[in-house]
Every structure is written in C-alpha cells, then in structure tokens.
mmCIF file of C-alpha atoms and ligand atoms in Angstrom:
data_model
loop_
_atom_site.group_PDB
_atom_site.id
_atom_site.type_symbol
_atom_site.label_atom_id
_atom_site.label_comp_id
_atom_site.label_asym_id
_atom_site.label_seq_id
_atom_site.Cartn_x
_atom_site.Cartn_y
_atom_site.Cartn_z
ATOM 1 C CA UNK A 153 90.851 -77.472 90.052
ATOM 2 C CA UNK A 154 90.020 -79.934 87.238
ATOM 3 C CA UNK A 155 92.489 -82.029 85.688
ATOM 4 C CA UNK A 156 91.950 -80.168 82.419
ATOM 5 C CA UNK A 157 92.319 -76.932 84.096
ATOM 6 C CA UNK A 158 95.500 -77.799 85.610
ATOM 7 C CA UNK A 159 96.886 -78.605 82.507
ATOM 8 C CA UNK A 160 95.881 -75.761 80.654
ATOM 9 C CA UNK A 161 97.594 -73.344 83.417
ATOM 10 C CA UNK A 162 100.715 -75.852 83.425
ATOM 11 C CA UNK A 163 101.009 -75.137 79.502
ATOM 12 C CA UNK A 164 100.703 -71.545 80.221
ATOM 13 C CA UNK A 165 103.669 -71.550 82.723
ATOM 14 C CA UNK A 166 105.793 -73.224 79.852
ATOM 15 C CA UNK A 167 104.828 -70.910 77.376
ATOM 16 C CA UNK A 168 105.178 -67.835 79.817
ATOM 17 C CA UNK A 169 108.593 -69.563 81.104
ATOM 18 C CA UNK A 170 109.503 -70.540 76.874
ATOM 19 C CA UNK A 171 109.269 -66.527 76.072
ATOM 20 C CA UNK A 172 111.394 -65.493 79.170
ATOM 21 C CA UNK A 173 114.129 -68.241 78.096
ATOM 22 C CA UNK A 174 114.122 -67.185 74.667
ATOM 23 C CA UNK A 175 114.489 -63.694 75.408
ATOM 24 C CA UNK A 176 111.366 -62.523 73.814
ATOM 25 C CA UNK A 177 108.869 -60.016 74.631
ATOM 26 C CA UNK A 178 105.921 -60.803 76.874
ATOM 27 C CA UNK A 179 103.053 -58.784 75.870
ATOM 28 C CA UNK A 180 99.877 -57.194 77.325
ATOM 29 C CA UNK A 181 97.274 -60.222 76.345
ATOM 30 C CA UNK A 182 100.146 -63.277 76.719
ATOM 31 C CA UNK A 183 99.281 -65.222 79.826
ATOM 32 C CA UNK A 184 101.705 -64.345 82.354
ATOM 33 C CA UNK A 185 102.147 -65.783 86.518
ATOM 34 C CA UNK A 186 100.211 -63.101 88.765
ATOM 35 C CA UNK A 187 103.788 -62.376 90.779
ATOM 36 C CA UNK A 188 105.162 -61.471 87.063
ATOM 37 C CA UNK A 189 102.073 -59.143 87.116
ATOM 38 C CA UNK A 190 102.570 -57.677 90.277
ATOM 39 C CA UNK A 191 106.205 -57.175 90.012
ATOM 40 C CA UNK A 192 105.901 -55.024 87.118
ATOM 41 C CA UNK A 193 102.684 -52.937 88.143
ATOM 42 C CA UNK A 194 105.063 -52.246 91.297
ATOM 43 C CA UNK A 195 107.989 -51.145 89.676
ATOM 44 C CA UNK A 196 106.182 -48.914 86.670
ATOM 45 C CA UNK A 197 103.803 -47.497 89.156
ATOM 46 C CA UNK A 198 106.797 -46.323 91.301
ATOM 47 C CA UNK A 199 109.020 -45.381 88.204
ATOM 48 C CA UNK A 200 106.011 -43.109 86.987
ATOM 49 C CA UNK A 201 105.309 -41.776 90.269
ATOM 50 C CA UNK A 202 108.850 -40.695 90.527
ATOM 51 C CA UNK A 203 108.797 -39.212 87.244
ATOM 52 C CA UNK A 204 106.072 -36.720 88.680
ATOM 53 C CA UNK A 205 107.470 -36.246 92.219
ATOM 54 C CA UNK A 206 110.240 -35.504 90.100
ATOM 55 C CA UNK A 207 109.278 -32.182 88.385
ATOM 56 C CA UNK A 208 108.734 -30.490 92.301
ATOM 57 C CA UNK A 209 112.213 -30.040 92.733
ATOM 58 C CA UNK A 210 113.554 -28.709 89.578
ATOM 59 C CA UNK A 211 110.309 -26.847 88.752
ATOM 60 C CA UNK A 212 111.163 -24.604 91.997
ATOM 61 C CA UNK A 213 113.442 -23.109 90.133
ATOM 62 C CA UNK A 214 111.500 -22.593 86.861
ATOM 63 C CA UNK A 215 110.992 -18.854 87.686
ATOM 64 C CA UNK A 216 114.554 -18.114 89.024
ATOM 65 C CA UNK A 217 116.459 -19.520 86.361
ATOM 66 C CA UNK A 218 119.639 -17.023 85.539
ATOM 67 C CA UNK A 219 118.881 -16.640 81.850
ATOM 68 C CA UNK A 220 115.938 -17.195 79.345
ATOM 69 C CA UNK A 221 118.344 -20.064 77.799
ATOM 70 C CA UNK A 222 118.758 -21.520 80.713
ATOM 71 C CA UNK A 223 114.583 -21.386 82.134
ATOM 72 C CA UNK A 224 113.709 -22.555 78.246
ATOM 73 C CA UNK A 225 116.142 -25.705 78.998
ATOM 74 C CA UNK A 226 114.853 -26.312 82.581
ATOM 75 C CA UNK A 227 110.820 -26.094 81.478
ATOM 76 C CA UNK A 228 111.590 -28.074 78.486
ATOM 77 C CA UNK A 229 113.530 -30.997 80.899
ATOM 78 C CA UNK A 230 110.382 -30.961 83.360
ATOM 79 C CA UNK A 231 107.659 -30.910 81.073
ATOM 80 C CA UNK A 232 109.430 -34.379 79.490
ATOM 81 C CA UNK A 233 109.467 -35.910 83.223
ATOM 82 C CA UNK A 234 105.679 -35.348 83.163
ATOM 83 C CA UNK A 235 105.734 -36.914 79.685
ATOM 84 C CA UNK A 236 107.631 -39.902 80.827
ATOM 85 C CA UNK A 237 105.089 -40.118 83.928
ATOM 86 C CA UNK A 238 102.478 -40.198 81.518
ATOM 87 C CA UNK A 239 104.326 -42.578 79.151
ATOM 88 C CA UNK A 240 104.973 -45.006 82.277
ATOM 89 C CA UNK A 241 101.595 -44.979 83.897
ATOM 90 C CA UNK A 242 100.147 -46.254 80.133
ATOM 91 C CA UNK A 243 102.530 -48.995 80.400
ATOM 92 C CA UNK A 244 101.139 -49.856 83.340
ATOM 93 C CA UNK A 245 97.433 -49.593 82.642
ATOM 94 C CA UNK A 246 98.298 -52.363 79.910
ATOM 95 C CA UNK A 247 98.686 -54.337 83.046
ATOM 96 C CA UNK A 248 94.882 -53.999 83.775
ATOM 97 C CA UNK A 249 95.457 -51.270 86.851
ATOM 98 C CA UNK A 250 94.148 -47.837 85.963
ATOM 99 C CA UNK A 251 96.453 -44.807 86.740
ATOM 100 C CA UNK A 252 93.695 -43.342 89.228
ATOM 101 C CA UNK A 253 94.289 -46.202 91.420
ATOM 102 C CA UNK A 254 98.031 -45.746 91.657
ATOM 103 C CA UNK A 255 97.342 -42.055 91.912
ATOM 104 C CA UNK A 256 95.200 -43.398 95.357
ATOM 105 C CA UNK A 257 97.918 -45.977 96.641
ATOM 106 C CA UNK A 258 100.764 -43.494 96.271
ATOM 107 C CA UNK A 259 98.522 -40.475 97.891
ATOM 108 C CA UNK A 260 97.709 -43.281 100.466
ATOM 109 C CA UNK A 261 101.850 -43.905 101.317
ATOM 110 C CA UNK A 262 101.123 -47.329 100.213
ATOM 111 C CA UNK A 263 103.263 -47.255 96.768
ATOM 112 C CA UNK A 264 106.810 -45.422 96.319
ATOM 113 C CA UNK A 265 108.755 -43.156 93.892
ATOM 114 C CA UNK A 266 112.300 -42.619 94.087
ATOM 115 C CA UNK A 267 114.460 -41.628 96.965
ATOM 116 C CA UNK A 268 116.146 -39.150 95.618
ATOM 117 C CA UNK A 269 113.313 -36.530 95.092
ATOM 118 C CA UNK A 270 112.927 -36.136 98.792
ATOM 119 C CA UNK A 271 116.276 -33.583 98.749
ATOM 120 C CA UNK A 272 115.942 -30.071 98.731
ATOM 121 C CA UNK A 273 116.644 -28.213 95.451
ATOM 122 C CA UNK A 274 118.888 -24.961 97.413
ATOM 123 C CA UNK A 275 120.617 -23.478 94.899
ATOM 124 C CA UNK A 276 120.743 -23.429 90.868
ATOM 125 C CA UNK A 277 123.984 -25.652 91.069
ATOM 126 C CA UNK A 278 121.058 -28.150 92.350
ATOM 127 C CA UNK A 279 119.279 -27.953 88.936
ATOM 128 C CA UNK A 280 123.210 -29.011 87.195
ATOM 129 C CA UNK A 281 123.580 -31.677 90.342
ATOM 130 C CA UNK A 282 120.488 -33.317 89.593
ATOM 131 C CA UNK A 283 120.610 -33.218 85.553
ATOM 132 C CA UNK A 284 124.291 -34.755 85.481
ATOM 133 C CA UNK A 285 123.671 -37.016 88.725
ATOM 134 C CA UNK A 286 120.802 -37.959 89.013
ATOM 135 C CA UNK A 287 119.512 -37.698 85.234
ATOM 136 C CA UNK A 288 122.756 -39.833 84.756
ATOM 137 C CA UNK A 289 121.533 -42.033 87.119
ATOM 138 C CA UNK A 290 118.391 -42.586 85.671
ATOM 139 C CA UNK A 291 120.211 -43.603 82.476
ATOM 140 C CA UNK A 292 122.581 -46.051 83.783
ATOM 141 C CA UNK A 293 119.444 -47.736 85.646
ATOM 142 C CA UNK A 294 116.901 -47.343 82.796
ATOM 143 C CA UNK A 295 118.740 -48.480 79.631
ATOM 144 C CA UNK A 296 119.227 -52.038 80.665
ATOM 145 C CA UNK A 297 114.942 -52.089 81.046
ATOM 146 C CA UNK A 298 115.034 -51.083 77.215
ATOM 147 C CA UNK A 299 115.729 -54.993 76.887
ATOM 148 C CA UNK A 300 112.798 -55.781 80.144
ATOM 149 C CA UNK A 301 110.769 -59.021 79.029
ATOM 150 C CA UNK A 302 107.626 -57.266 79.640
ATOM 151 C CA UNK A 303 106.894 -55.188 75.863
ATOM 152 C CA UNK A 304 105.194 -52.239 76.567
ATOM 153 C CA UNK A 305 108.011 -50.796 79.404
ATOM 154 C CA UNK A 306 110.522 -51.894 77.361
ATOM 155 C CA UNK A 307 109.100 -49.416 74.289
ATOM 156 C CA UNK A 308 108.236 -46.837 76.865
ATOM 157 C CA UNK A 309 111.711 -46.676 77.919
ATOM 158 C CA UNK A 310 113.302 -46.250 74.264
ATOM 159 C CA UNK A 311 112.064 -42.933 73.957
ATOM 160 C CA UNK A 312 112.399 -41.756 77.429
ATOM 161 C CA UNK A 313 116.345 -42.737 77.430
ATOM 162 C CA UNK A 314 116.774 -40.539 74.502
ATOM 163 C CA UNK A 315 115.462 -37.765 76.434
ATOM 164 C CA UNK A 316 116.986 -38.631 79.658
ATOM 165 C CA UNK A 317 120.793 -37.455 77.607
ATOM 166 C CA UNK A 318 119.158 -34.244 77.001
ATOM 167 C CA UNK A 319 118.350 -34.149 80.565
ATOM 168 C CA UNK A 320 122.385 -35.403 81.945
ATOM 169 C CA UNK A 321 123.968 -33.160 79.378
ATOM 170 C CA UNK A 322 122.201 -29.952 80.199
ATOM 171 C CA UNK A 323 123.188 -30.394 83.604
ATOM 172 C CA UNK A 324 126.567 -30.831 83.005
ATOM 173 C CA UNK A 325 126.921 -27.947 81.398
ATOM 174 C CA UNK A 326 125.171 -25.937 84.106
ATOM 175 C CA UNK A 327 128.161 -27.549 86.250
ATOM 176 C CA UNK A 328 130.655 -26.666 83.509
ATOM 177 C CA UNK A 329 129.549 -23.093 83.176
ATOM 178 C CA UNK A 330 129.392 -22.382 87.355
ATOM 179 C CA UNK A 331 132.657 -24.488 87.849
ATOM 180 C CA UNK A 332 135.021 -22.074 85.101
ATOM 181 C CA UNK A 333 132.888 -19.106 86.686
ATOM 182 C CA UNK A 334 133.777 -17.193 89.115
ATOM 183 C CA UNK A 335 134.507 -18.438 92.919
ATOM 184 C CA UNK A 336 131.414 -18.061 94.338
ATOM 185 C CA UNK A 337 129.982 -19.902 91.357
ATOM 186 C CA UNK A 338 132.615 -22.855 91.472
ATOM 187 C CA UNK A 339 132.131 -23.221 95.093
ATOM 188 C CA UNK A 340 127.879 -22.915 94.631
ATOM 189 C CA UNK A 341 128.599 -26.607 91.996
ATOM 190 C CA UNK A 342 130.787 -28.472 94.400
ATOM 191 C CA UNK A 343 127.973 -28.000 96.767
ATOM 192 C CA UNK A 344 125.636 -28.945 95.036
ATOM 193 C CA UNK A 345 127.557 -32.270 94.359
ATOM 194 C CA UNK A 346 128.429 -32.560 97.861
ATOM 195 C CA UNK A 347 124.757 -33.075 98.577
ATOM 196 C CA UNK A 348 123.417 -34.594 95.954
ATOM 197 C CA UNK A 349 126.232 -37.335 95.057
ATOM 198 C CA UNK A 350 125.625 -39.979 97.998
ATOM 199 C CA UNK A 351 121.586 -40.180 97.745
ATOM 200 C CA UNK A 352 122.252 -40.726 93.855
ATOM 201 C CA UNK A 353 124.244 -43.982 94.639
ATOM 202 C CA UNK A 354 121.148 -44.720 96.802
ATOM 203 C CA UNK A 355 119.008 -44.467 93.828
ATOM 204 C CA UNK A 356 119.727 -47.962 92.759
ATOM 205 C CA UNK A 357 118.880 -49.054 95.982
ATOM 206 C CA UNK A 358 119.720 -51.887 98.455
ATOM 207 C CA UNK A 359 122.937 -53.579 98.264
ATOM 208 C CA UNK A 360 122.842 -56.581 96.700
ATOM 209 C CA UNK A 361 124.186 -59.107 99.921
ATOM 210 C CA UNK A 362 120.403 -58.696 101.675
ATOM 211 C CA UNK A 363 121.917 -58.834 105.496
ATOM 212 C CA UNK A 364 118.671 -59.319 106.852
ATOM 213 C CA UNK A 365 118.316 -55.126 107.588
ATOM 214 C CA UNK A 366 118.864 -54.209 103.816
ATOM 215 C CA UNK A 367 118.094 -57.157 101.442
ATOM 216 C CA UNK A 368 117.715 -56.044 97.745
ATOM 217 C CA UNK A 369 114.240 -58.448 98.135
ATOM 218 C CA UNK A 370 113.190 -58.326 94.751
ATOM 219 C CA UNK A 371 116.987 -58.582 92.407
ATOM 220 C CA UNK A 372 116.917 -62.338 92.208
ATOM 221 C CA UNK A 373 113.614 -62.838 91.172
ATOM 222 C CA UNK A 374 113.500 -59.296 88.613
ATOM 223 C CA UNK A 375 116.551 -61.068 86.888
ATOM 224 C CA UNK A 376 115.257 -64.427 86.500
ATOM 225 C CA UNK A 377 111.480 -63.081 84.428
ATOM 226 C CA UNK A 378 114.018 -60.633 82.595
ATOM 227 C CA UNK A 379 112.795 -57.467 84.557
ATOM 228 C CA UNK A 380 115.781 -56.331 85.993
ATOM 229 C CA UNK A 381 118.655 -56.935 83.765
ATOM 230 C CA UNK A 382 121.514 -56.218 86.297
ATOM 231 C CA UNK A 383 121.665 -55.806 90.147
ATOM 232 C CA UNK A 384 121.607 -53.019 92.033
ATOM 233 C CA UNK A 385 125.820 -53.158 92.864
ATOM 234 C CA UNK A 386 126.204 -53.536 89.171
ATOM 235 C CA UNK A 387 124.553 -50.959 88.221
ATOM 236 C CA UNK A 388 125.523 -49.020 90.185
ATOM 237 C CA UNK A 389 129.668 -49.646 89.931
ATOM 238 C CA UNK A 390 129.238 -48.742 86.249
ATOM 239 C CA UNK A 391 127.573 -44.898 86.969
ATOM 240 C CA UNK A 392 130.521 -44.494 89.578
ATOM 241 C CA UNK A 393 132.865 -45.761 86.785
ATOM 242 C CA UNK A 394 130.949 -43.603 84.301
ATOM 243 C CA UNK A 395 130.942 -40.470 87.128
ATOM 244 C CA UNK A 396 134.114 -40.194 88.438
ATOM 245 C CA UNK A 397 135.828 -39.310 84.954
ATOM 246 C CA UNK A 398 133.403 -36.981 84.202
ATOM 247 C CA UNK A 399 133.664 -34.856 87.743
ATOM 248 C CA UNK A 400 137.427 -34.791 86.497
ATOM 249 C CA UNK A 401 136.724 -33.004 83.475
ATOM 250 C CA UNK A 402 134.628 -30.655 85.355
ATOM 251 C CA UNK A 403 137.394 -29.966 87.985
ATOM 252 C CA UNK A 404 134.977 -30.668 90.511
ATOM 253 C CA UNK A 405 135.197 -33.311 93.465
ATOM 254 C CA UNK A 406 133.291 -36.412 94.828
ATOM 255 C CA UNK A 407 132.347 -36.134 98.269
ATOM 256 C CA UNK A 408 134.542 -39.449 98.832
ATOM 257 C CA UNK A 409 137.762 -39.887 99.907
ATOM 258 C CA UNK A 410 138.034 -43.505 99.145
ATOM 259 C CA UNK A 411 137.140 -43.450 95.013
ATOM 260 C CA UNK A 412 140.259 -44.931 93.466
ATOM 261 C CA UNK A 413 140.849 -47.012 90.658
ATOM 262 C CA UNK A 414 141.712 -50.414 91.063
ATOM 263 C CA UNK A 415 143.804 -52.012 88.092
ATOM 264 C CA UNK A 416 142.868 -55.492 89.228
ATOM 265 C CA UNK A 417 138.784 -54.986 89.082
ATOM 266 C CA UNK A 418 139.061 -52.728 86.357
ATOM 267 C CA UNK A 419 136.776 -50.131 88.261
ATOM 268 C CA UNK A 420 136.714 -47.480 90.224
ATOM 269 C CA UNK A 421 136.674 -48.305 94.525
ATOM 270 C CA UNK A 422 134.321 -46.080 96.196
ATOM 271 C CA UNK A 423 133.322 -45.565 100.362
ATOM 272 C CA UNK A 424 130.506 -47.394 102.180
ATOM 273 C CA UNK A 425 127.063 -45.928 101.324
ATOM 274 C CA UNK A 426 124.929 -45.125 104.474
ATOM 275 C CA UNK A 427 122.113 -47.489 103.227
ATOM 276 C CA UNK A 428 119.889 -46.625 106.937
ATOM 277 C CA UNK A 429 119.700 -43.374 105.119
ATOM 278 C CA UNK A 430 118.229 -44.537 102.220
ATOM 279 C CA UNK A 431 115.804 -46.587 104.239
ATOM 280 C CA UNK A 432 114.691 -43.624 106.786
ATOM 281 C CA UNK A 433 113.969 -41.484 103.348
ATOM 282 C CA UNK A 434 111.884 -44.438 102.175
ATOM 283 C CA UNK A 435 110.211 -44.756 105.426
ATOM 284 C CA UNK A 436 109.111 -41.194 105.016
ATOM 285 C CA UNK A 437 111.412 -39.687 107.311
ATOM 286 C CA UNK A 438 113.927 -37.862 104.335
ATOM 287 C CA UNK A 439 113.946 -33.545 104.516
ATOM 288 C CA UNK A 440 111.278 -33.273 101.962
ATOM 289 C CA UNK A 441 108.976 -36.583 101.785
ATOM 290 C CA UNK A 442 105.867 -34.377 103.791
ATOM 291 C CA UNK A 443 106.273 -31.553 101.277
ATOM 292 C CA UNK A 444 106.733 -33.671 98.019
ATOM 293 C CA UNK A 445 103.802 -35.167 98.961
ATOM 294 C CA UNK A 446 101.446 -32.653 100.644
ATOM 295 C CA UNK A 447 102.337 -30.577 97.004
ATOM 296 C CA UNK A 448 101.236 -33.924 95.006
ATOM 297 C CA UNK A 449 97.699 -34.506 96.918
ATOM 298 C CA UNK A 450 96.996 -30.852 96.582
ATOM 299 C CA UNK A 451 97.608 -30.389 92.944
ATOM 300 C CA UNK A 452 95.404 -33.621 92.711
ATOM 301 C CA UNK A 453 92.935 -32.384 94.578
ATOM 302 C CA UNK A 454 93.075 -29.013 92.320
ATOM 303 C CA UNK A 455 93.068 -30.505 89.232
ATOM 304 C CA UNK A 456 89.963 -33.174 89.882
ATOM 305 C CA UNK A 457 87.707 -30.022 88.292
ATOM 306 C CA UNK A 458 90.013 -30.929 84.823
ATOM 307 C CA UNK A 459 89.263 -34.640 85.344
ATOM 308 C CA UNK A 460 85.068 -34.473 85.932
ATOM 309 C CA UNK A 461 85.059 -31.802 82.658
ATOM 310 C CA UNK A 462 86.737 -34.172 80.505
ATOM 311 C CA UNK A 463 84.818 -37.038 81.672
ATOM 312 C CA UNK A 464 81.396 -34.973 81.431
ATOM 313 C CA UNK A 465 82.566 -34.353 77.979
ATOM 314 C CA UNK A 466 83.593 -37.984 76.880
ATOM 315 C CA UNK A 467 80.446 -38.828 78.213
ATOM 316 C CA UNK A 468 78.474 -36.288 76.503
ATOM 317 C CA UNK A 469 80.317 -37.350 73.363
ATOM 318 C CA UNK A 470 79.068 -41.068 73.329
ATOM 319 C CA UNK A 471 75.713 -40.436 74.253
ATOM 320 C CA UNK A 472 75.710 -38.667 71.098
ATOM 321 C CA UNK A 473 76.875 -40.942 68.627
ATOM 322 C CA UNK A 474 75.358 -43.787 70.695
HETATM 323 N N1 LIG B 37 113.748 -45.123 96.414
HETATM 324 C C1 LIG B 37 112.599 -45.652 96.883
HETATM 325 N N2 LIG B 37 112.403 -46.987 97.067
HETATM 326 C C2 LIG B 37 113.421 -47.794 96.742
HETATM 327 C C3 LIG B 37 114.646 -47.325 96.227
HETATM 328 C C4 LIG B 37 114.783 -45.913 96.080
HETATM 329 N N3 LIG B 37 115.919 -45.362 95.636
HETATM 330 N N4 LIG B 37 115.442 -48.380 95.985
HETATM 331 C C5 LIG B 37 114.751 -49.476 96.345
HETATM 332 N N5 LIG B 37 113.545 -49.127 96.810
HETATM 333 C C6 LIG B 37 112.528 -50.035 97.344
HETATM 334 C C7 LIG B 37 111.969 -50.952 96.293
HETATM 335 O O1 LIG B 37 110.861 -50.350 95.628
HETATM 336 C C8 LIG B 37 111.534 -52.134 97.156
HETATM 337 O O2 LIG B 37 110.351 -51.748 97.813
HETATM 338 P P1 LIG B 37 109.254 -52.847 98.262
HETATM 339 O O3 LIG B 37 110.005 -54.068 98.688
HETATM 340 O O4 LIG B 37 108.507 -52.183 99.350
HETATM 341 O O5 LIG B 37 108.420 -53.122 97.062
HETATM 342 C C9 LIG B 37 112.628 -52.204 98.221
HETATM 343 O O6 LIG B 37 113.185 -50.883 98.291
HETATM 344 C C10 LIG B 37 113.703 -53.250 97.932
HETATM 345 O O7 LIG B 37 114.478 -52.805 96.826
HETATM 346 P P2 LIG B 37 114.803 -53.773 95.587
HETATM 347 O O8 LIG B 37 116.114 -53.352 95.027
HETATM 348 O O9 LIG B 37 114.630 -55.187 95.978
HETATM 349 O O10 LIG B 37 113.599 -53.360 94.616
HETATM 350 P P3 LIG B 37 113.603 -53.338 93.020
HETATM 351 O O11 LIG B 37 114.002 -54.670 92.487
HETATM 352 O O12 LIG B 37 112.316 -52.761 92.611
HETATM 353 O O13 LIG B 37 114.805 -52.327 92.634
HETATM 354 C C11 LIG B 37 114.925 -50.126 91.650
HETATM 355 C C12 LIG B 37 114.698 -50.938 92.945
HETATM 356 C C13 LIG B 37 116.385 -50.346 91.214
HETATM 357 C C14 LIG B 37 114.654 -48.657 91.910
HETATM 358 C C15 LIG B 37 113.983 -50.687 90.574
HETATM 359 O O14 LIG B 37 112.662 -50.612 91.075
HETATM 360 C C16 LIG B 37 114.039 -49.929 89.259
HETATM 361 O O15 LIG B 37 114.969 -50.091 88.491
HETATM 362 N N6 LIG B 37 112.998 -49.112 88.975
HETATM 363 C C17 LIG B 37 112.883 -48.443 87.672
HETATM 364 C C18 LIG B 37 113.642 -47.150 87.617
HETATM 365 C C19 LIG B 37 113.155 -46.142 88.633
HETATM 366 O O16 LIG B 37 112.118 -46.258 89.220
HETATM 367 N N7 LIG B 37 113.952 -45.120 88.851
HETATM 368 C C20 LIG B 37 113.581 -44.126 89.845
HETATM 369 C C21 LIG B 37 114.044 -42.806 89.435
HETATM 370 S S1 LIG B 37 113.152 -42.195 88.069
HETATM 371 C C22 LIG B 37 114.105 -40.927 87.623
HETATM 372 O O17 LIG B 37 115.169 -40.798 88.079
HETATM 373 C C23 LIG B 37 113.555 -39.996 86.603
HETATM 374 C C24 LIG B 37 114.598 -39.159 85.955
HETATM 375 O O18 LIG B 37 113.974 -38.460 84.914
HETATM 376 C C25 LIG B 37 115.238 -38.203 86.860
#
C-alpha cells in the first residue's frame, strides 16, 4: 500500500468515525469500514428474511379467520410484513448485495430470520399472541434503529414502525375480545400466551454477559457504529415493563411466576429465560424451522416463472428504446 493510499483510507476512517461521533447519517455512497458493511447487510438481510418467514404463520389462518372483520385485518397485517420484507431487502441492496443472493444464503441455512417464527400458529388466540407479543416486540426492538447511523434502514424503519402499532393493537384486541368471551375462549388466549410469551423475550436475543455458551457477539460493536442503539437486556426489560401492565388490563397471565415489580430498579423482575432454547431454534432444531423453510424454497422455486417473465420483459423493453 502506498504512502498516499494509506493516507487517503486513514482520512476515510476519520470521516467515517467523524459522522458516527456526530450522530449523523452514513449514507449509501459515504465511505464506510467493510465490518460496518457487513454488519448491516447481516442484520437487514435477517430482519427482511424474518419479515417473510413471518407471513407463514399468521397467513395459516387467513382462510379460518372467525369473521370477515377479522380475515380483512389479518390479510391486511401480512400483506404489510411482505411490504416491510420488501422495504428491508432495498435497504440492503443499497449496500451493493442484491436480494437474490440473500434469497440463496438464507435458502442455503447460511443467513437467519427471527426465532420466533419457528412456533406453531395452533389456534386463532395465536394470531392475538403474536400481534400483541410479538408485533410488540418488534416495536420495542425496531424503534431505537429509527435513529441507526446507517440512512437508508433508518428511513425504512419509520414507516414500518407505524405499521407495526397497527399490527400490536389488532392483536390485542383479538386477546381482549377472546379473554371477556366466553370460557373456552378466555382459556383458548391464555394459551396462546402461555406459548408464545417466553420465545418473544428470546426475540431480542442473547443475554448481554456473553458466558462463553451465549455471548451477545455483536452488542458492543452494533453500539459503538450507532447500529444497535441499546442491548439486548435493555431492550428487552423495557417490553417486559411495557407487557406486564398490559396482560393486566387484559385479565390474562404471564407464564412467570417470578414478574414483580421492584421499587428500587424501577422495573418489573422477571424468571431466567431458557437461552439453550433459543439457540437449538437457531440451530435449526425449533418445531417448525424444516417447514418454514421447506414452504419458503418451494414458493421460490414456484414463483421463478414470475421472475424470468419480468426479466424477459425488462429486457425486451431496453432493446427497444436502445
Ligand atoms: N433469532 C435468530 N437469530 C438470533 C436471534 C433470534 N431471536 N437473536 C440473536 N440471533 C443471532 C444473531 O443474528 C447473531 O447471529 P450470528 O452471530 O450468527 O451473526 C447471534 O445470534 C448473536 O446475537 P447478537 O445479539 O450478538 O446479534 P445482533 O447484534 O444482530 O442482535 C437482534 C440480534 C437483536 C435480533 C438484532 O439483529 C436486531 O435488532 N435485528 C433487527 C430486528 C429484527 O431482525 N427483528 C426480528 C424480528 S422481525 C419481526 O418481528 C417482524 C414483525 O413484523 C413481526
């Protein structure tokens, strides 16, 4: 490396490292360090992929919603998760990946999407457990990346908050409506939060003290370029904190025995989560991760007809106005 050339790249650390300390917005053609690049190609990629995964649950129960109200409300919530995929995988194409090559690595087991989607959807209670859990999940994790350093995820996740309230408060009032219903109904939502309240604390992933078997590997590093704006455990205190009231006003229970408030932290104490769980469902091993995925390759597989049209066409197209 010439002596010029290492001085150029030096001033393009400082100017990379000036817009992270002055809390700016790195953008698409701004230099920026190749583990900056990678970080963020990881993270979309696997936020968009889990975005589509997504829709395979709640879209079992498209057909076998209990009202018209209630299947206009559920198609509306999973046609924005595709929207948001969509939105996400854009954000990362500004990265210089194209989507079809995250479409390969996550076909291939070799990127992730969330956890959570690897639960079985068994009743409708499961379409309010996952709206107010999960959805609220989602929200407590994805606000703080409105503010991410990198531009275009930050902007992509502006619009997809708003719709992520849509998406909490339809399912609480799913679990409103079966929990003042009758006692078949009441007891259908506390199941439904019996499974599904432990693998949403998993959502936000590791614990933040890596003990060598669970290390949150990439919190201290996502803080310091201004991806991550808050750890996992903080995060994740303030959706228990934000949860626990809300199961109160819905006369329903948390699957813990051990959620108290302490005065002197100001928050709510909860039980030890079962984090070798979370790690056998990211491993592959969860009760759905063969399904969610055999589903995904097929309908990719399906729809490659759709992609070779429009690219025949787009092709077509320029060699007529070229
Ligand atoms: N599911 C799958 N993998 C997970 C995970 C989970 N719940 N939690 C952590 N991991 C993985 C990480 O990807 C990382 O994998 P790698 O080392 O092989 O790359 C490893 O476990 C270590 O975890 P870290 O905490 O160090 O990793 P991150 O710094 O990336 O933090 C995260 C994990 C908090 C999920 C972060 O990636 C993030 O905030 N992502 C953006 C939000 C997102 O993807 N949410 C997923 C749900 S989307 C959704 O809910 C849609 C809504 O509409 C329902």
């Amino acid at each position: 490396m010439t002596e010029d050339s290492t001085d150029d790249s030096t001033a393009m650390q400082a100017g990379f490292d000036a817009l992270i300390a002055g809390d700016e917005r790195v953008e698409p053609r701004d230099w920026m360090p190749e583990g900056y690049r990678k970080t963020l190609i990881r993270q979309i990629a696997q936020h968009a992929h889990s975005e589509i995964i997504g829709m395979q649950p709640e879209g079992n129960w498209i057909t076998r919603a209990p009202s018209l109200r209630r299947k206009a409300i559920l198609m509306a919530k999973v046609q924005d998760e595709a929207g948001h995929g969509l939105y996400l995988y854009s954000a990362a194409e500004t990265l210089g990946i194209d989507r079809s090559e995250l479409l390969d690595l996550l076909h291939a087991g070799r990127q992730k999407y969330s956890s959570i989607f690897n639960y079985p959807t068994l009743t409708w209670a499961d379409m309010g457990a996952i709206g107010w859990l999960v959805d609220g999940a989602a929200i407590v994790n994805q606000v703080p990346i409105c503010r991410c350093s990198y531009g275009p995820y930050a902007r992509a996740m502006v619009r997809i908050c708003k719709e992520e309230s849509f998406h909490q408060r339809q399912g609480f009032e799913i679990l409103w409506t079966l929990s003042h219903g009758s006692p078949a109904q009441r007891a259908m939502a506390q199941d439904a939060v019996n499974r599904y309240w432990w693998p949403s604390l998993m959502m936000f992933g590791p614990p933040d003290t890596g003990d060598g078997a669970s290390p949150s590997g990439h919190t201290a590093q996502s803080m310091a370029w201004g991806i991550k704006r808050f750890s996992n455990d903080e995060l994740r205190q303030r959706f228990v904190d934000m949860t626990v009231p809300q199961a109160e006003a819905l006369g329903l229970s948390l699957p813990d025995p051990e959620i108290r408030w302490n005065e002197e932290r100001g928050s709510y104490d909860f039980g030890e989560i079962d984090f070798t769980e979370l790690f056998e469902v990211v491993k592959g091993n969860g009760p759905c991760n063969a399904e969610r995925m055999a589903h995904k390759v097929k309908a990719h597989e399906d729809g490659a007809w759709v992609r070779e049209a429009a690219a025949a066409y787009a092709a077509k197209r320029e060699s007529a106005v070229a």
